[in-house]
Structures are given as C-alpha cells and as structure tokens.
CSV table of C-alpha atoms and ligand atoms in Angstrom, one decimal:
chain,number,residue,atom,x,y,z
A,1,MET,CA,0.0,0.1,0.0
A,2,SER,CA,1.3,3.6,-0.8
A,3,ASP,CA,1.2,6.4,1.6
A,4,ARG,CA,0.2,9.1,-0.8
A,5,SER,CA,-2.4,10.6,1.6
A,6,TYR,CA,-0.1,11.6,4.3
A,7,ARG,CA,3.6,11.6,3.1
A,8,PHE,CA,4.3,14.8,1.3
A,9,THR,CA,7.4,16.6,0.2
A,10,HIS,CA,5.8,20.1,0.0
A,11,ALA,CA,3.2,22.4,1.3
A,12,ILE,CA,1.8,25.8,0.2
A,13,THR,CA,0.5,28.3,2.7
A,14,ARG,CA,-0.7,32.0,2.5
A,15,LYS,CA,0.1,34.7,5.0
A,16,PRO,CA,-3.1,36.0,6.7
A,17,ALA,CA,-4.2,39.2,5.2
A,18,ALA,CA,-5.1,42.3,7.5
A,19,SER,CA,-8.6,42.0,5.9
A,20,ILE,CA,-9.0,38.7,7.8
A,21,ILE,CA,-11.1,40.5,10.2
A,22,ALA,CA,-13.8,40.4,7.4
A,23,GLY,CA,-13.5,36.7,6.8
A,24,LEU,CA,-16.6,34.5,6.4
A,25,ARG,CA,-18.1,32.9,9.6
A,26,ALA,CA,-21.2,31.0,10.5
A,27,VAL,CA,-21.6,32.5,13.9
A,28,ASP,CA,-19.8,35.7,15.2
A,29,THR,CA,-17.8,34.9,18.1
A,30,GLY,CA,-15.6,37.8,18.0
A,31,THR,CA,-13.0,39.5,15.7
A,32,PRO,CA,-9.9,37.6,14.8
A,33,ASP,CA,-6.6,39.1,16.1
A,34,LEU,CA,-4.1,39.3,13.3
A,35,ALA,CA,-1.0,39.3,15.4
A,36,THR,CA,-2.1,36.2,17.3
A,37,MET,CA,-3.2,34.6,14.1
A,38,GLN,CA,0.2,35.4,12.6
A,39,ALA,CA,2.0,33.7,15.6
A,40,HIS,CA,0.0,30.6,15.3
A,41,HIS,CA,0.4,30.5,11.6
A,42,ALA,CA,4.2,30.7,12.0
A,43,ASP,CA,4.1,27.9,14.6
A,44,TYR,CA,2.0,25.8,12.0
A,45,ILE,CA,4.7,26.3,9.2
A,46,ALA,CA,7.6,25.7,11.6
A,47,THR,CA,5.9,22.3,12.5
A,48,LEU,CA,5.4,21.4,8.8
A,49,ARG,CA,9.0,22.2,8.2
A,50,GLU,CA,10.2,20.1,11.1
A,51,THR,CA,9.1,17.0,9.1
A,52,GLY,CA,11.7,18.0,6.4
A,53,ALA,CA,9.1,19.3,3.9
A,54,THR,CA,9.5,22.4,1.8
A,55,VAL,CA,7.0,25.0,2.6
A,56,ILE,CA,6.1,27.7,0.2
A,57,GLU,CA,4.7,30.8,1.8
A,58,LEU,CA,2.6,33.0,-0.4
A,59,GLU,CA,2.2,36.6,0.2
A,60,ALA,CA,-1.1,37.8,1.8
A,61,LEU,CA,-4.0,38.8,-0.5
A,62,ASP,CA,-5.9,41.6,1.1
A,63,ALA,CA,-8.5,41.5,-1.6
A,64,TYR,CA,-9.6,38.0,-0.3
A,65,PRO,CA,-10.2,38.0,3.5
A,66,ASP,CA,-10.2,34.2,3.6
A,67,SER,CA,-7.3,33.5,1.4
A,68,VAL,CA,-5.1,32.2,4.3
A,69,PHE,CA,-7.4,29.1,4.0
A,70,VAL,CA,-5.6,27.8,0.9
A,71,GLU,CA,-6.9,24.3,1.1
A,72,ASP,CA,-10.1,25.3,-0.5
A,73,THR,CA,-8.6,26.4,-3.8
A,74,ALA,CA,-7.1,23.1,-5.1
A,75,LEU,CA,-6.8,19.4,-4.7
A,76,CYS,CA,-3.3,18.1,-5.0
A,77,LEU,CA,-3.0,14.6,-6.1
A,78,PRO,CA,-0.1,12.3,-7.0
A,79,SER,CA,-0.7,12.8,-10.8
A,80,GLY,CA,-1.6,16.5,-10.9
A,81,ALA,CA,-3.6,19.3,-9.3
A,82,VAL,CA,-7.2,20.3,-9.8
A,83,VAL,CA,-8.0,23.9,-9.3
A,84,MET,CA,-11.4,24.2,-7.3
A,85,ARG,CA,-14.4,26.4,-7.9
A,86,PRO,CA,-15.3,27.6,-4.4
A,87,GLY,CA,-19.1,27.8,-3.5
A,88,ALA,CA,-18.6,31.1,-1.5
A,89,PRO,CA,-18.8,33.8,-4.1
A,90,SER,CA,-16.3,36.0,-2.2
A,91,ARG,CA,-13.7,33.2,-2.5
A,92,LEU,CA,-14.0,32.3,-6.2
A,93,GLY,CA,-11.2,34.5,-7.2
A,94,GLU,CA,-8.8,32.8,-4.8
A,95,ALA,CA,-8.6,29.7,-6.9
A,96,ALA,CA,-7.3,31.6,-10.0
A,97,GLU,CA,-4.7,33.2,-7.7
A,98,MET,CA,-3.4,29.8,-6.6
A,99,ALA,CA,-3.3,28.2,-10.2
A,100,PRO,CA,0.0,29.7,-11.3
A,101,HIS,CA,1.7,28.6,-8.2
A,102,LEU,CA,0.7,24.9,-8.8
A,103,ALA,CA,1.5,25.2,-12.6
A,104,ALA,CA,5.1,26.0,-11.5
A,105,LEU,CA,5.4,22.7,-9.5
A,106,TYR,CA,3.1,20.3,-11.5
A,107,GLY,CA,3.1,19.2,-15.0
A,108,ASP,CA,-0.7,18.6,-15.2
A,109,ILE,CA,-3.1,21.2,-13.9
A,110,ARG,CA,-6.9,20.9,-14.4
A,111,ARG,CA,-9.7,23.1,-13.5
A,112,ILE,CA,-13.3,22.9,-12.3
A,113,GLU,CA,-14.9,25.1,-14.9
A,114,GLY,CA,-18.7,24.4,-15.0
A,115,ALA,CA,-20.8,27.4,-14.4
A,116,ASP,CA,-23.1,25.3,-12.0
A,117,SER,CA,-20.1,23.4,-10.5
A,118,PHE,CA,-19.0,24.3,-6.9
A,119,ILE,CA,-16.5,22.5,-4.9
A,120,GLU,CA,-14.1,23.5,-2.1
A,121,GLY,CA,-11.0,21.5,-0.8
A,122,GLY,CA,-12.4,21.4,2.7
A,123,ASP,CA,-15.0,19.0,1.5
A,124,ILE,CA,-12.4,16.5,0.1
A,125,LEU,CA,-10.8,13.7,2.0
A,126,MET,CA,-8.0,11.8,0.1
A,127,THR,CA,-7.3,8.4,1.5
A,128,GLU,CA,-5.0,5.7,-0.1
A,129,THR,CA,-7.7,4.3,-2.2
A,130,GLU,CA,-10.4,6.9,-2.8
A,131,ILE,CA,-11.5,10.5,-2.6
A,132,LEU,CA,-14.3,11.2,-0.5
A,133,VAL,CA,-16.2,14.4,-1.3
A,134,GLY,CA,-19.0,15.7,1.0
A,135,ARG,CA,-21.9,17.7,-0.4
A,136,SER,CA,-22.4,20.8,1.6
A,137,ALA,CA,-23.4,24.4,1.3
A,138,ARG,CA,-20.1,25.0,-0.7
A,139,THR,CA,-19.9,21.8,-2.7
A,140,ASN,CA,-22.6,20.5,-5.0
A,141,ALA,CA,-23.2,17.3,-7.1
A,142,ALA,CA,-22.1,19.1,-10.4
A,143,GLY,CA,-18.8,19.9,-8.7
A,144,ILE,CA,-18.3,16.3,-7.4
A,145,ALA,CA,-19.2,14.8,-10.8
A,146,GLU,CA,-16.8,17.3,-12.6
A,147,LEU,CA,-14.0,16.3,-10.1
A,148,ALA,CA,-14.7,12.6,-10.9
A,149,ARG,CA,-14.6,13.2,-14.7
A,150,LEU,CA,-11.3,15.2,-14.5
A,151,THR,CA,-9.4,12.6,-12.3
A,152,ALA,CA,-10.6,9.4,-13.8
A,153,ASP,CA,-7.7,8.9,-16.2
A,154,TRP,CA,-5.3,9.4,-13.1
A,155,GLY,CA,-6.9,6.4,-11.6
A,156,GLU,CA,-8.7,8.2,-9.0
A,157,VAL,CA,-12.0,7.0,-7.6
A,158,VAL,CA,-14.4,9.7,-6.3
A,159,ARG,CA,-17.1,8.8,-3.7
A,160,GLU,CA,-19.9,11.3,-3.0
A,161,VAL,CA,-20.8,11.5,0.7
A,162,HIS,CA,-22.6,14.1,2.9
A,163,THR,CA,-21.3,16.8,5.4
A,164,PRO,CA,-23.5,16.9,8.4
A,165,PRO,CA,-26.0,19.7,8.3
A,166,GLY,CA,-24.9,22.9,9.8
A,167,VAL,CA,-21.2,21.9,9.4
A,168,LEU,CA,-19.1,24.0,7.1
A,169,HIS,CA,-17.0,21.3,5.3
A,170,PHE,CA,-16.9,17.5,5.4
A,171,LYS,CA,-13.3,17.8,6.8
A,172,THR,CA,-14.4,20.2,9.5
A,173,ASP,CA,-15.5,16.8,11.0
A,174,CYS,CA,-12.8,14.3,10.1
A,175,SER,CA,-9.2,13.8,9.2
A,176,LEU,CA,-7.1,10.9,7.9
A,177,LEU,CA,-4.5,9.8,10.5
A,178,ASP,CA,-3.0,6.9,8.4
A,179,ALA,CA,-3.6,4.7,5.5
A,180,GLU,CA,-6.5,2.9,7.5
A,181,THR,CA,-7.5,5.3,10.2
A,182,ILE,CA,-9.8,8.3,10.3
A,183,LEU,CA,-10.5,10.6,13.1
A,184,SER,CA,-14.1,11.7,13.2
A,185,THR,CA,-17.0,13.2,15.1
A,186,THR,CA,-19.6,10.7,15.9
A,187,ARG,CA,-22.3,12.9,14.1
A,188,LEU,CA,-20.3,12.4,10.9
A,189,SER,CA,-19.3,8.7,11.4
A,190,ALA,CA,-22.9,7.8,12.4
A,191,SER,CA,-23.8,8.2,8.6
A,192,GLY,CA,-21.7,5.1,7.8
A,193,CYS,CA,-19.4,6.7,5.2
A,194,PHE,CA,-16.4,5.3,6.8
A,195,GLN,CA,-17.0,1.7,6.6
A,196,GLY,CA,-13.8,-0.4,6.1
A,197,TYR,CA,-11.7,2.2,7.8
A,198,ARG,CA,-10.4,2.1,11.4
A,199,LEU,CA,-12.1,4.9,13.4
A,200,ILE,CA,-11.1,7.0,16.3
A,201,ASP,CA,-13.8,9.2,17.7
A,202,VAL,CA,-13.0,12.8,19.0
A,203,ALA,CA,-14.1,13.1,22.7
A,204,GLU,CA,-17.7,14.3,23.2
A,205,GLY,CA,-17.7,18.1,23.3
A,206,GLU,CA,-14.4,18.3,21.4
A,207,GLU,CA,-15.9,18.2,18.0
A,208,ALA,CA,-13.6,21.1,16.9
A,209,ALA,CA,-10.6,18.7,17.3
A,210,ALA,CA,-11.7,16.7,14.4
A,211,ASN,CA,-9.9,18.9,11.8
A,212,THR,CA,-6.3,17.7,12.2
A,213,ILE,CA,-3.7,16.9,9.6
A,214,ARG,CA,-1.4,13.9,9.4
A,215,PHE,CA,1.7,15.3,7.8
A,216,ASN,CA,4.5,13.0,7.4
A,217,ASP,CA,5.4,11.7,10.9
A,218,LEU,CA,3.4,14.2,12.7
A,219,VAL,CA,-0.3,14.8,13.6
A,220,LEU,CA,-1.0,18.6,14.0
A,221,MET,CA,-4.1,19.3,16.0
A,222,PRO,CA,-5.7,22.4,17.5
A,223,ALA,CA,-4.7,23.1,21.0
A,224,GLY,CA,-7.4,22.9,23.8
A,225,PHE,CA,-8.8,19.5,23.4
A,226,PRO,CA,-6.9,17.4,25.9
A,227,ARG,CA,-9.2,14.2,25.8
A,228,THR,CA,-8.9,13.8,22.1
A,229,ARG,CA,-5.2,14.6,22.2
A,230,ASP,CA,-4.8,11.8,24.8
A,231,ARG,CA,-6.6,9.4,22.6
A,232,LEU,CA,-4.3,10.2,19.7
A,233,VAL,CA,-1.2,9.9,21.7
A,234,GLN,CA,-2.5,6.6,23.1
A,235,ALA,CA,-3.1,5.3,19.6
A,236,GLY,CA,0.7,6.0,18.9
A,237,TYR,CA,0.6,9.3,17.0
A,238,ASP,CA,3.2,12.0,17.4
A,239,VAL,CA,1.0,14.9,18.1
A,240,ARG,CA,1.7,18.6,17.9
A,241,GLU,CA,-0.8,21.1,19.3
A,242,ILE,CA,-1.1,24.4,17.3
A,243,GLY,CA,-3.0,27.5,18.6
A,244,ASN,CA,-6.1,27.8,16.5
A,245,SER,CA,-8.2,30.4,18.6
A,246,GLU,CA,-8.3,33.0,15.8
A,247,CYS,CA,-8.9,30.7,12.6
A,248,ALA,CA,-11.6,29.0,14.7
A,249,LYS,CA,-13.6,32.4,14.8
A,250,LEU,CA,-13.8,31.9,11.0
A,251,ASP,CA,-14.5,28.2,11.1
A,252,GLY,CA,-11.0,27.3,10.0
A,253,GLY,CA,-8.7,24.5,11.4
A,254,MET,CA,-5.7,22.7,10.7
A,255,SER,CA,-6.3,21.5,7.2
A,256,CYS,CA,-7.6,24.5,5.7
A,257,LEU,CA,-4.1,26.3,6.2
A,258,SER,CA,-2.2,24.4,3.6
A,259,LEU,CA,-2.1,22.4,0.4
A,260,ARG,CA,0.0,19.4,0.9
A,261,PHE,CA,1.6,17.4,-1.9
A,262,THR,CA,4.4,15.8,-3.6
A,263,PRO,CA,4.7,17.4,-7.1
A,264,LYS,CA,5.1,15.3,-10.2
A,265,PRO,CA,6.8,17.3,-13.0
B,301,CIR,C1,-14.9,30.1,5.0
B,301,CIR,O1,-16.0,30.2,5.5
B,301,CIR,O2,-14.7,29.9,3.8
B,301,CIR,C2,-13.7,30.4,5.7
B,301,CIR,N1,-14.0,31.4,6.8
B,301,CIR,C3,-13.1,29.2,6.5
B,301,CIR,C4,-12.7,28.2,5.6
B,301,CIR,C5,-12.1,27.0,6.2
B,301,CIR,N2,-11.6,26.0,5.2
B,301,CIR,C6,-11.5,24.8,5.5
B,301,CIR,O3,-11.7,24.3,6.6
B,301,CIR,N3,-10.9,24.0,4.4
C-alpha cells in the first residue's frame, strides 16, 4: 500500500491578510486578532518544516479575506492538481490566484470550470484508495461529478458523501490519520461513510478537534482538546498542538491552512 495521503514533500500556505477581520463565519464569536493569528500561523509552518518538507509561503492577498485558508482552492493529487471552484462567491477568485503557483510545480493542472459546479477543498478527504467528497453548502453534485470526470484517467475513484447539516465542510468533522485510520466526530461517522476504515472518535464536546492533519510523521491538531489529544497519543501518533483560536472564529482549522503534496513534474 502507498502512503500518498499523508507523506508529502511540499506544502503551500498563504500569509493571513489584514482583511482577515472580514472573513466569513457562520456565527460571530468575535473579531480575529491578526497578530495572534500570525503567531499561530508561524508555529504551524515551523511544524510542517520540522518534518523535512519544503513549505512555500505565499504573500497575503488583502482582496480576499479568507485567502489564508488555501486548502479550499485546489486538490493536489499524485498525478496532478485540480483547481477548485469555491461555492462562497467571495472566495471564487482565490482559486485563480493559486493556479500559477501549482502550475510552477506540477506538469498537469486541471480546472473545475462548469458554471454550475462548486467544490471546495475542505469537503475533500483523500485516502489511499479513494477520494471522499462531502456535499455541503459549498460543494454540489455538479462539482463532485466534474472532479470525478477530471481525475478518472489518473486512476482516482471519487465517492460522494454528505457533510452533516450545519457543518461548514466535510473535513471540519474528520481527518485521515494513516492509511487505515480516520479521526471523526460521531455525528459524521454515524452516517456510515467510513465503513472499512478504522475509526477514532473525537471526545464528546471536542468536535472542533476533528480537523487535524497527518503530515509525514506528525499529527497537527488544534490546541485545547486534551481528551482527544490523549486518545491520539495513546493510539501511537506523534501529536503537535497548534494554537487555533483566531482561525476558529472563522470556522478554520488545521487542514484549511495548507495544500499538501508531492509534485510530479
Ligand atoms: C470560509 O468560510 O470559507 C472560511 N472562513 C473558512 C474556511 C475553512 N476552510 C477549510 O476548513 N478547508
């Protein structure tokens, strides 16, 4: 079995813009503090680098308040990258901003282009054997079907699943920990979408801990969820806790802050 879904040579991040205070949020829990977010972001990048990966830091894009959440702009696969078409109108232009950076690293770049197709990277969980895509308020059936068509000749299998109601993205509630193992909230795993995988549940009341990333030998998780952290440590993972208080105000977590990949020229 390969380990394409958690071993990466590269990551792309984007510096938070001063306009982050205008970022999208489902519920207003306060204005994010830019300096604190920058400190958390620096810690996140240093932790990715600790694994030996190259991290490309793009400059802030003030025109796009949510542009620090680069994951939503593209899906990076072993054979090439697919530029997304975000369902949030204020974020549509972010995908075009990302495309040239991917083109510089990958030989094969494809784009979701249908006028009715919407899909954001936060709804996509790549495992060793398939790509799960959750329908959500940001990702629709046309977007998922287009992704499946675009990646079929790369040997990818796309499976449509559902993001729980009221949850921003599919991966808000789950993460891949290794080739067989998924960390999930019980409200998501109850749908049965993870049959065949080993499941670790986040602790009750710690649902916001579900969005972690396995990046090479480390698991990066948001700080402040000790019972879920202990479960991961007991399961044998090398866990690093990263401050996420400011991104959390904008419904962001560990996965949304990077595109993770191993480019194929
Ligand atoms: C948004 O609503 O689009 C941003 N405030 C948060 C995006 C988080 N993205 C992600 O989890 N992949």
